[in-house]
Amino acid sequence: MRLRNLSVACGALLLAAGAPMAAMADGPTYQQPPAPIADILDSRPNPGVSISPDRQTLLLTDRTNLPSIQELAEPMLRLGGYRINPRNNGPANSRVSWITGLSFQSVNGGEERKVAGLPANARLTNVSWSPNGQSVAFLVDAANGLELWTASLSDGRAKRLTNGVINATTGSGFSWLPDSSGLMALTTPVSRGRPPVTDRPPSGPMIDETGGRAAPVRTYQDLLSNPMDEALFDYYFTSQPVIVTLSGRMRSLGEPGVILGASTSPDGRYVLQTRVKKPYSYIVPAALFPTQVTVSDMNGRMVHQVADLPLRDNVPTSFDAVAVGPRSAQWRSDEDATLVWTEAQDGGDPRNAAEVRDRVFMLRAPFNDATVTLADLKHRFAGIDWGNDNAAIVNSRWFQNRTETRTLVNPSNPSETNVLLERNYQDRYNNPGSVMTEANASGRQVMKFTADGSRVFVTGEGATREGAYPFLDTMDLKTGDVQRLWRSAQGEYETVVGLLDDNGQRFVTYRQSKTDPANLRIRAMDGQITPLTHFPDPAPQLANVSSELITYTRKDGVQLSGTLYLPAGYDKTRDGPLPLLMWAYPAEFTDAAVAGQVVDSDNRFVRPSGSSHLFLLTQGYAILDNPTMPIIGVDGAEPNDTYIEQLSASAEAAVDAVVSLGVADRERIAVGGHSYGAFMTANLLAHTDLFKTGIARSGAYNRTLTPFGFQAEQRTYWEATETYNEMSPFTYAHKVNEPILLIHGEADANSGTFPIQTERFYAALKGNGATARYVVLPLEDHGYRARESVGHTLYEMSSWLDRWMKPAASAQ
């Protein structure tokens, strides 16, 4: 059985340059971060909240704190791009945030009602409201698998519908029927027997051959790699679709198969299914295996085939590239049973000239008429906001120039179209927001119209230089005329969750401020406020930390910004300059003006969680959070061709800014980041002398290991060899002359950040005499989840900075 590598079974593996072996004889153990970080990590998290489709009831979900390393140590299989738990046929524990309890509360007031009848110490996941808002369904983790349960709003009691047969390897494992009478679920086949034996000796070598056919692919992880993997994939991913009534009766819906997705039509008469079939591939994930997309009736009989797609391992690596053939098949939300899908008209390759890139089609049940073209798009299809017979908004995007287009179409007369807007989607200041949607009677999302049907409601972040102030507007779809109904107050950040009437006079919001945690409330246009929740500050130890948006200018004139945090009680006159950590993540732009946009966040409630660098505020460090590091390509130029120059200039401007404010000591500034931020950190240490030390978590350092593109780089290594080499800090390991702390999850599944990236970079640093420390977190993915791992990461970060930034307080 292909389980994750458990060679490092407990504790964090620490590899320090020159560390004596005797000190590691008994193996390292997890360490706790300094106070008060551990107390904050162990505090009970506030409940999650969701609102019923009819906006009348709140569902409060009690959440677990950080899971233990023991939970993450459950067996895991990596198959076809998925990570699953073979014990319960669900996602691996590293991918699940368990819920421990449920409560209902009326939006009109009253006490919350705990859902009764749950098993002791229950672990729940995938909680979902019924379309009529009278029940919720969810999965319960049992010893023998995932069970399907419901809880009724009327009596507040939970009820088990199935035993541990739900197959949630590819999704939630179930969905509500549109009339709320029951659920469609995927179950493990009754006859599947025991798992295949995979510890037999191999029968021969593994052989692959290109046949001269170009098949460039980006770096994927957790792929199938041999016939034993194929056998395991078939065993765990084969599902039997069933209908489950609210009394727990089940009936089969067609034949079992490897089903990646299934959804009922809004009228409940048909099921749209996506099934993969052999031959499987060892170079792409299951979503690109040969695929059959079909429509069946509620007895499982196929009535229409949408697509029969071959293996798609030759899609160009450009971000605007797609596979040929039908894709994005879905049901039209506002009609009984109408199929919608899109097909590329340029061969899926953006390098091919074409006036129409994508064409969107419709086909109504019973699926024997000619297809109808809903829209021709000059960019790639990016979803549809459905409204009614006369109005839908088709969204499209083009990565190359960061353009989005929203086109109003008339589904009853598709020749009637109107481009509502075309804009740079990175432009925050001029973002008009998005049309609000609400669940209709069948539980599908449709646009929210005003009572007279003449306008739609629109919400957005409302980003300005002074801060983000969310708003509620209405818009005339024909003229584009916009009317402002409401805007978040100065000093507050309040977002619209949903409307409680058809005229936008009462609505539910999430409101927070710099000092008040986010809580739900009902806001009326007459000024009346009704609090719905009263969640406390989850980390009062950080209540007196100060924050300020600072702005400064790069030497080429690009405007930059960052949020400067200072420890509680800090006084610049009394305390002087502090040791400071910059924590950043570069971003690519095609417009310098957009790259320089500044949005103050002083109206937000900020508290760290997980392995956040902001915890270091409790240890006397100043932090410049997210200092902008824009990499700009103008007039068709590729941003990354000047990556090092732009990155270094941005870092230099940030250092000069915090030093000029008198809050940072130029000789005690560290740089750090996670993922692409780790890549940035290594490059800044290699190419500048701005920083005393660096912290790089879960990064990639050698771009020849991601030769078909990375981050926002679309060119291959062979098209931009010099850029790939120049951007790789591995190439310049011999120039890293500041101490660097490297941390990586042993089971990192993120594309491109294979753990070997840090392993080989550390070897290069060690071989060139650099000062480095390498920490491997067993069982952890790209982000760290176990309480032991998170605590140890913060211990390492704090200890490392103390060692190099507070030499008087800690002997080296």
Coordinates of N, CA, C and O in Angstrom, one line a residue, residues 143 151 201 334 430 604 636 767 780 786 792:
A143 N -16.0 4.7 13.1 CA -14.9 3.8 13.1 C -14.8 3.1 11.7 O -13.7 2.8 11.2
A151 N -30.1 16.8 10.6 CA -30.7 17.4 11.8 C -31.8 18.3 11.4 O -31.6 19.2 10.5
P201 N 5.9 -8.5 -4.9 CA 7.0 -8.1 -5.7 C 6.5 -7.6 -7.1 O 5.6 -8.2 -7.6
D334 N -31.6 28.6 -13.3 CA -33.0 29.2 -13.2 C -34.0 28.5 -14.1 O -35.1 29.0 -14.3
N430 N -11.2 50.3 -8.8 CA -12.3 50.5 -9.7 C -13.1 49.2 -9.9 O -13.7 49.0 -10.9
R604 N -9.9 46.8 10.2 CA -10.1 45.4 10.3 C -9.7 44.9 11.7 O -8.8 45.5 12.3
G636 N 3.7 44.5 -22.7 CA 4.0 43.2 -23.2 C 5.2 42.6 -22.7 O 5.5 41.4 -23.0
G767 N 27.0 22.9 1.4 CA 28.2 22.6 0.6 C 29.1 23.8 0.4 O 30.3 23.8 0.1
E780 N 3.2 16.9 7.5 CA 2.6 18.2 7.2 C 2.6 18.5 5.7 O 3.5 18.1 5.0
A786 N -1.1 20.4 12.4 CA -1.1 19.8 13.8 C -0.6 20.8 14.8 O 0.3 21.7 14.6
H792 N 5.8 24.1 17.2 CA 7.2 24.0 16.9 C 7.7 25.0 15.9 O 8.8 25.5 16.0

